[in-house]
Amino acid sequence: LGFYRGWAQEWLRAASAHPDIVPARALKKLQAIIDAVNDVPTINDENANYEARAKSIQLKGSTAARIIGSNVAKLPDFDDTVKIWVFDEIVNGKKLIDIINTEHENVKYLPGHKLPTNVVAVPDAADAVKDATHIVVVIPHQYIQNLLDSIHGRVLPNARAISLIKGIAISNHGMTTMTQIIHRTLAIPVASLSGANIANEIAEEKYCETTIGCSDPEEAIVWRSLFNTPYFQVNCVSDVIGVEFCGALKNVVAVGAGFIDGMGLGNNTKAAIIRIGFLEMRRLAMHISGARIQDATFMESCGLADVITTCYGGRNRRLAEEFVLTGKPMPQLEQDLLNGQKLQGYLTAGEVHSYIDSSGITDHFPLFTNIYSICYQGKAPRTIFDGLNVDFSRDTLTPSPML
């Protein structure tokens, strides 16, 4: 996008200087390109990308930058400098990059919370991953491939990555996780991190837990050393895919919980929706992956705890509640309340439905099916209860006889 914006701006400047040669319709088309690119939502702090590297730490995402920036100052194997890849935008008449580097605060996406002085903002993702041995990726999952393509060939062959992306790609053919996409493009080992982690509460250093999924026990120790603090407790498991799966599917459950809040139906009803949603998450895991996802992972912070906190405090729940109260479509609410940021639960609900519908198993996922119908087909919010009397008693994390 930056390339197209720059290209169009250069041509527009050059063409405008010669109105006798360049037709007016060509000038309008160039301006239309610039306007279209400028309308694309920018990547925010919670959906950012950052890279941490030994011998020089590099990352983006202000909440994580505060943690990693503080930790590397105490770790002898890491350089003190922390580089944040930041989208080059203007805030209050100043470049956000300059504000971060002078005031040590991301005033737009994490206001009121100072960053460590060893955190330095840079505008180029390729520069951020240069010479990095540890790369941490946090970006909306629909943008991941474009980002990876931009840094492909710039990553060390011995580098390691960890994904903090709470999303998975689900199609008619099955599931592709973010760690698989990163590994496929960059050809490096990839871990995953997910948990009951609302960014503002972490920035306020309120106690919470998170889960790292890493198949290499020694590498898991390194990742834990970068993220663990007295207020941000990290537990490591070997189930990389399970950690990712829980982090993505809980957003769909949170949308359902938001519908309940919007209808004002109370805690008993909301608890029922959370329970059914949690069991449908587990059922979908076994159907897509069989025994690859471990049952114990659902009891980690990335599982049950994240479902609970997201259904009570996350933005997926909040926008779903507003969806019921205002009647506005989800894309409009994203623009009004999230400055154009994309709601992961809404997108994932569509992907999940595509898979279960093509597999002919919608009857086994009534809650996920109802959430999809409300979001995308204009069904009334009260239809969320249709067909919820489902027996989960025979479900195990191997392909179910019911499926």
mmCIF file with all atom_site columns, C-alpha atoms in Angstrom, residues 33-141:
data_model
loop_
_atom_site.group_PDB
_atom_site.id
_atom_site.type_symbol
_atom_site.label_atom_id
_atom_site.label_alt_id
_atom_site.label_comp_id
_atom_site.label_asym_id
_atom_site.label_entity_id
_atom_site.label_seq_id
_atom_site.pdbx_PDB_ins_code
_atom_site.Cartn_x
_atom_site.Cartn_y
_atom_site.Cartn_z
_atom_site.occupancy
_atom_site.B_iso_or_equiv
_atom_site.pdbx_formal_charge
_atom_site.auth_seq_id
_atom_site.auth_comp_id
_atom_site.auth_asym_id
_atom_site.auth_atom_id
_atom_site.pdbx_PDB_model_num
ATOM 1   C CA . ILE A 1 33  ? -5.684 5.846   -6.042 1.00 0.00 ? 33  ILE A CA 1
ATOM 2   C CA . ILE A 1 34  ? -4.253 7.972   -3.237 1.00 0.00 ? 34  ILE A CA 1
ATOM 3   C CA . ASP A 1 35  ? -7.675 8.373   -1.604 1.00 0.00 ? 35  ASP A CA 1
ATOM 4   C CA . ALA A 1 36  ? -8.370 4.639   -1.821 1.00 0.00 ? 36  ALA A CA 1
ATOM 5   C CA . VAL A 1 37  ? -5.075 3.733   -0.161 1.00 0.00 ? 37  VAL A CA 1
ATOM 6   C CA . ASN A 1 38  ? -5.574 6.343   2.551  1.00 0.00 ? 38  ASN A CA 1
ATOM 7   C CA . ASP A 1 39  ? -8.985 4.809   3.334  1.00 0.00 ? 39  ASP A CA 1
ATOM 8   C CA . VAL A 1 40  ? -7.428 1.456   4.230  1.00 0.00 ? 40  VAL A CA 1
ATOM 9   C CA . PRO A 1 41  ? -7.500 1.042   8.061  1.00 0.00 ? 41  PRO A CA 1
ATOM 10  C CA . THR A 1 42  ? -4.153 1.404   9.745  1.00 0.00 ? 42  THR A CA 1
ATOM 11  C CA . ILE A 1 43  ? -2.760 -1.282  12.002 1.00 0.00 ? 43  ILE A CA 1
ATOM 12  C CA . ASN A 1 44  ? -3.244 -0.466  15.656 1.00 0.00 ? 44  ASN A CA 1
ATOM 13  C CA . ASP A 1 45  ? -1.265 -1.273  18.746 1.00 0.00 ? 45  ASP A CA 1
ATOM 14  C CA . GLU A 1 46  ? -3.191 -4.401  19.701 1.00 0.00 ? 46  GLU A CA 1
ATOM 15  C CA . ASN A 1 47  ? -2.917 -5.670  16.135 1.00 0.00 ? 47  ASN A CA 1
ATOM 16  C CA . ALA A 1 48  ? 0.658  -4.738  15.489 1.00 0.00 ? 48  ALA A CA 1
ATOM 17  C CA . ASN A 1 49  ? 3.825  -6.546  14.521 1.00 0.00 ? 49  ASN A CA 1
ATOM 18  C CA . TYR A 1 50  ? 7.028  -6.566  16.461 1.00 0.00 ? 50  TYR A CA 1
ATOM 19  C CA . GLU A 1 51  ? 10.318 -8.393  16.407 1.00 0.00 ? 51  GLU A CA 1
ATOM 20  C CA . ALA A 1 52  ? 12.578 -9.260  19.326 1.00 0.00 ? 52  ALA A CA 1
ATOM 21  C CA . ARG A 1 53  ? 16.154 -10.219 18.566 1.00 0.00 ? 53  ARG A CA 1
ATOM 22  C CA . ALA A 1 54  ? 19.213 -11.306 20.460 1.00 0.00 ? 54  ALA A CA 1
ATOM 23  C CA . LYS A 1 55  ? 22.101 -8.846  20.058 1.00 0.00 ? 55  LYS A CA 1
ATOM 24  C CA . SER A 1 56  ? 19.451 -6.168  19.337 1.00 0.00 ? 56  SER A CA 1
ATOM 25  C CA . ILE A 1 57  ? 15.772 -6.415  20.230 1.00 0.00 ? 57  ILE A CA 1
ATOM 26  C CA . GLN A 1 58  ? 13.225 -5.219  17.660 1.00 0.00 ? 58  GLN A CA 1
ATOM 27  C CA . LEU A 1 59  ? 9.448  -5.223  18.110 1.00 0.00 ? 59  LEU A CA 1
ATOM 28  C CA . LYS A 1 60  ? 6.146  -3.489  17.453 1.00 0.00 ? 60  LYS A CA 1
ATOM 29  C CA . GLY A 1 61  ? 3.130  -3.375  19.765 1.00 0.00 ? 61  GLY A CA 1
ATOM 30  C CA . SER A 1 62  ? 3.304  -0.987  22.668 1.00 0.00 ? 62  SER A CA 1
ATOM 31  C CA . THR A 1 63  ? 1.953  -3.310  25.342 1.00 0.00 ? 63  THR A CA 1
ATOM 32  C CA . ALA A 1 64  ? 4.434  -6.054  24.492 1.00 0.00 ? 64  ALA A CA 1
ATOM 33  C CA . ALA A 1 65  ? 7.189  -3.494  23.953 1.00 0.00 ? 65  ALA A CA 1
ATOM 34  C CA . ARG A 1 66  ? 6.849  -2.379  27.574 1.00 0.00 ? 66  ARG A CA 1
ATOM 35  C CA . ILE A 1 67  ? 7.314  -5.958  28.760 1.00 0.00 ? 67  ILE A CA 1
ATOM 36  C CA . ILE A 1 68  ? 10.105 -7.002  26.415 1.00 0.00 ? 68  ILE A CA 1
ATOM 37  C CA . GLY A 1 69  ? 11.869 -3.659  26.668 1.00 0.00 ? 69  GLY A CA 1
ATOM 38  C CA . SER A 1 70  ? 12.028 -3.987  30.443 1.00 0.00 ? 70  SER A CA 1
ATOM 39  C CA . ASN A 1 71  ? 13.050 -7.645  30.364 1.00 0.00 ? 71  ASN A CA 1
ATOM 40  C CA . VAL A 1 72  ? 15.900 -7.387  27.847 1.00 0.00 ? 72  VAL A CA 1
ATOM 41  C CA . ALA A 1 73  ? 17.586 -4.737  29.973 1.00 0.00 ? 73  ALA A CA 1
ATOM 42  C CA . LYS A 1 74  ? 18.043 -7.490  32.556 1.00 0.00 ? 74  LYS A CA 1
ATOM 43  C CA . LEU A 1 75  ? 18.992 -10.309 30.163 1.00 0.00 ? 75  LEU A CA 1
ATOM 44  C CA . PRO A 1 76  ? 22.716 -10.607 29.319 1.00 0.00 ? 76  PRO A CA 1
ATOM 45  C CA . ASP A 1 77  ? 22.129 -12.411 26.014 1.00 0.00 ? 77  ASP A CA 1
ATOM 46  C CA . PHE A 1 78  ? 20.050 -9.592  24.535 1.00 0.00 ? 78  PHE A CA 1
ATOM 47  C CA . ASP A 1 79  ? 20.984 -6.132  23.407 1.00 0.00 ? 79  ASP A CA 1
ATOM 48  C CA . ASP A 1 80  ? 19.281 -3.294  25.298 1.00 0.00 ? 80  ASP A CA 1
ATOM 49  C CA . THR A 1 81  ? 17.900 -1.537  22.203 1.00 0.00 ? 81  THR A CA 1
ATOM 50  C CA . VAL A 1 82  ? 14.296 -2.329  21.273 1.00 0.00 ? 82  VAL A CA 1
ATOM 51  C CA . LYS A 1 83  ? 13.128 -1.270  17.814 1.00 0.00 ? 83  LYS A CA 1
ATOM 52  C CA . ILE A 1 84  ? 9.393  -0.937  17.210 1.00 0.00 ? 84  ILE A CA 1
ATOM 53  C CA . TRP A 1 85  ? 8.034  -1.098  13.686 1.00 0.00 ? 85  TRP A CA 1
ATOM 54  C CA . VAL A 1 86  ? 5.442  1.722   13.656 1.00 0.00 ? 86  VAL A CA 1
ATOM 55  C CA . PHE A 1 87  ? 3.088  2.793   10.879 1.00 0.00 ? 87  PHE A CA 1
ATOM 56  C CA . ASP A 1 88  ? 4.159  6.282   9.818  1.00 0.00 ? 88  ASP A CA 1
ATOM 57  C CA . GLU A 1 89  ? 1.055  8.334   10.669 1.00 0.00 ? 89  GLU A CA 1
ATOM 58  C CA . ILE A 1 90  ? 0.397  11.843  11.946 1.00 0.00 ? 90  ILE A CA 1
ATOM 59  C CA . VAL A 1 91  ? -1.018 12.370  15.443 1.00 0.00 ? 91  VAL A CA 1
ATOM 60  C CA . ASN A 1 92  ? -1.735 15.904  16.675 1.00 0.00 ? 92  ASN A CA 1
ATOM 61  C CA . GLY A 1 93  ? 0.388  17.338  13.884 1.00 0.00 ? 93  GLY A CA 1
ATOM 62  C CA . LYS A 1 94  ? 3.405  15.160  14.658 1.00 0.00 ? 94  LYS A CA 1
ATOM 63  C CA . LYS A 1 95  ? 4.701  11.860  13.356 1.00 0.00 ? 95  LYS A CA 1
ATOM 64  C CA . LEU A 1 96  ? 3.786  9.083   15.754 1.00 0.00 ? 96  LEU A CA 1
ATOM 65  C CA . ILE A 1 97  ? 7.298  7.682   15.332 1.00 0.00 ? 97  ILE A CA 1
ATOM 66  C CA . ASP A 1 98  ? 8.802  10.970  16.529 1.00 0.00 ? 98  ASP A CA 1
ATOM 67  C CA . ILE A 1 99  ? 6.412  11.134  19.476 1.00 0.00 ? 99  ILE A CA 1
ATOM 68  C CA . ILE A 1 100 ? 7.361  7.629   20.602 1.00 0.00 ? 100 ILE A CA 1
ATOM 69  C CA . ASN A 1 101 ? 11.081 8.357   20.270 1.00 0.00 ? 101 ASN A CA 1
ATOM 70  C CA . THR A 1 102 ? 10.941 11.673  22.144 1.00 0.00 ? 102 THR A CA 1
ATOM 71  C CA . GLU A 1 103 ? 8.101  11.268  24.630 1.00 0.00 ? 103 GLU A CA 1
ATOM 72  C CA . HIS A 1 104 ? 8.433  7.474   25.040 1.00 0.00 ? 104 HIS A CA 1
ATOM 73  C CA . GLU A 1 105 ? 4.702  6.953   24.767 1.00 0.00 ? 105 GLU A CA 1
ATOM 74  C CA . ASN A 1 106 ? 2.369  5.671   22.074 1.00 0.00 ? 106 ASN A CA 1
ATOM 75  C CA . VAL A 1 107 ? -0.135 8.481   22.595 1.00 0.00 ? 107 VAL A CA 1
ATOM 76  C CA . LYS A 1 108 ? -2.615 7.104   20.057 1.00 0.00 ? 108 LYS A CA 1
ATOM 77  C CA . TYR A 1 109 ? -2.831 3.410   20.874 1.00 0.00 ? 109 TYR A CA 1
ATOM 78  C CA . LEU A 1 110 ? -1.570 3.154   24.459 1.00 0.00 ? 110 LEU A CA 1
ATOM 79  C CA . PRO A 1 111 ? -1.965 6.619   26.002 1.00 0.00 ? 111 PRO A CA 1
ATOM 80  C CA . GLY A 1 112 ? -0.920 7.182   29.578 1.00 0.00 ? 112 GLY A CA 1
ATOM 81  C CA . HIS A 1 113 ? 1.636  4.368   29.685 1.00 0.00 ? 113 HIS A CA 1
ATOM 82  C CA . LYS A 1 114 ? 5.311  5.189   29.231 1.00 0.00 ? 114 LYS A CA 1
ATOM 83  C CA . LEU A 1 115 ? 7.545  2.920   27.195 1.00 0.00 ? 115 LEU A CA 1
ATOM 84  C CA . PRO A 1 116 ? 11.037 2.048   28.396 1.00 0.00 ? 116 PRO A CA 1
ATOM 85  C CA . THR A 1 117 ? 13.650 4.481   27.101 1.00 0.00 ? 117 THR A CA 1
ATOM 86  C CA . ASN A 1 118 ? 15.402 1.656   25.231 1.00 0.00 ? 118 ASN A CA 1
ATOM 87  C CA . VAL A 1 119 ? 12.381 1.335   22.916 1.00 0.00 ? 119 VAL A CA 1
ATOM 88  C CA . VAL A 1 120 ? 12.979 3.031   19.536 1.00 0.00 ? 120 VAL A CA 1
ATOM 89  C CA . ALA A 1 121 ? 10.353 3.367   16.775 1.00 0.00 ? 121 ALA A CA 1
ATOM 90  C CA . VAL A 1 122 ? 11.270 2.638   13.133 1.00 0.00 ? 122 VAL A CA 1
ATOM 91  C CA . PRO A 1 123 ? 9.032  2.907   10.028 1.00 0.00 ? 123 PRO A CA 1
ATOM 92  C CA . ASP A 1 124 ? 10.268 -0.143  8.090  1.00 0.00 ? 124 ASP A CA 1
ATOM 93  C CA . ALA A 1 125 ? 9.342  -3.743  8.969  1.00 0.00 ? 125 ALA A CA 1
ATOM 94  C CA . ALA A 1 126 ? 12.237 -5.071  6.891  1.00 0.00 ? 126 ALA A CA 1
ATOM 95  C CA . ASP A 1 127 ? 14.621 -2.982  8.970  1.00 0.00 ? 127 ASP A CA 1
ATOM 96  C CA . ALA A 1 128 ? 13.008 -4.331  12.137 1.00 0.00 ? 128 ALA A CA 1
ATOM 97  C CA . VAL A 1 129 ? 13.713 -7.969  11.240 1.00 0.00 ? 129 VAL A CA 1
ATOM 98  C CA . LYS A 1 130 ? 17.227 -7.362  9.928  1.00 0.00 ? 130 LYS A CA 1
ATOM 99  C CA . ASP A 1 131 ? 19.662 -9.626  11.827 1.00 0.00 ? 131 ASP A CA 1
ATOM 100 C CA . ALA A 1 132 ? 16.838 -10.706 14.180 1.00 0.00 ? 132 ALA A CA 1
ATOM 101 C CA . THR A 1 133 ? 17.137 -14.117 15.803 1.00 0.00 ? 133 THR A CA 1
ATOM 102 C CA . HIS A 1 134 ? 13.724 -13.893 17.502 1.00 0.00 ? 134 HIS A CA 1
ATOM 103 C CA . ILE A 1 135 ? 10.736 -12.451 15.644 1.00 0.00 ? 135 ILE A CA 1
ATOM 104 C CA . VAL A 1 136 ? 7.382  -11.779 17.291 1.00 0.00 ? 136 VAL A CA 1
ATOM 105 C CA . VAL A 1 137 ? 4.380  -11.219 15.028 1.00 0.00 ? 137 VAL A CA 1
ATOM 106 C CA . VAL A 1 138 ? 1.113  -9.524  16.059 1.00 0.00 ? 138 VAL A CA 1
ATOM 107 C CA . ILE A 1 139 ? -1.113 -8.311  13.224 1.00 0.00 ? 139 ILE A CA 1
ATOM 108 C CA . PRO A 1 140 ? -4.746 -8.890  12.158 1.00 0.00 ? 140 PRO A CA 1
ATOM 109 C CA . HIS A 1 141 ? -4.752 -12.337 10.622 1.00 0.00 ? 141 HIS A CA 1
#
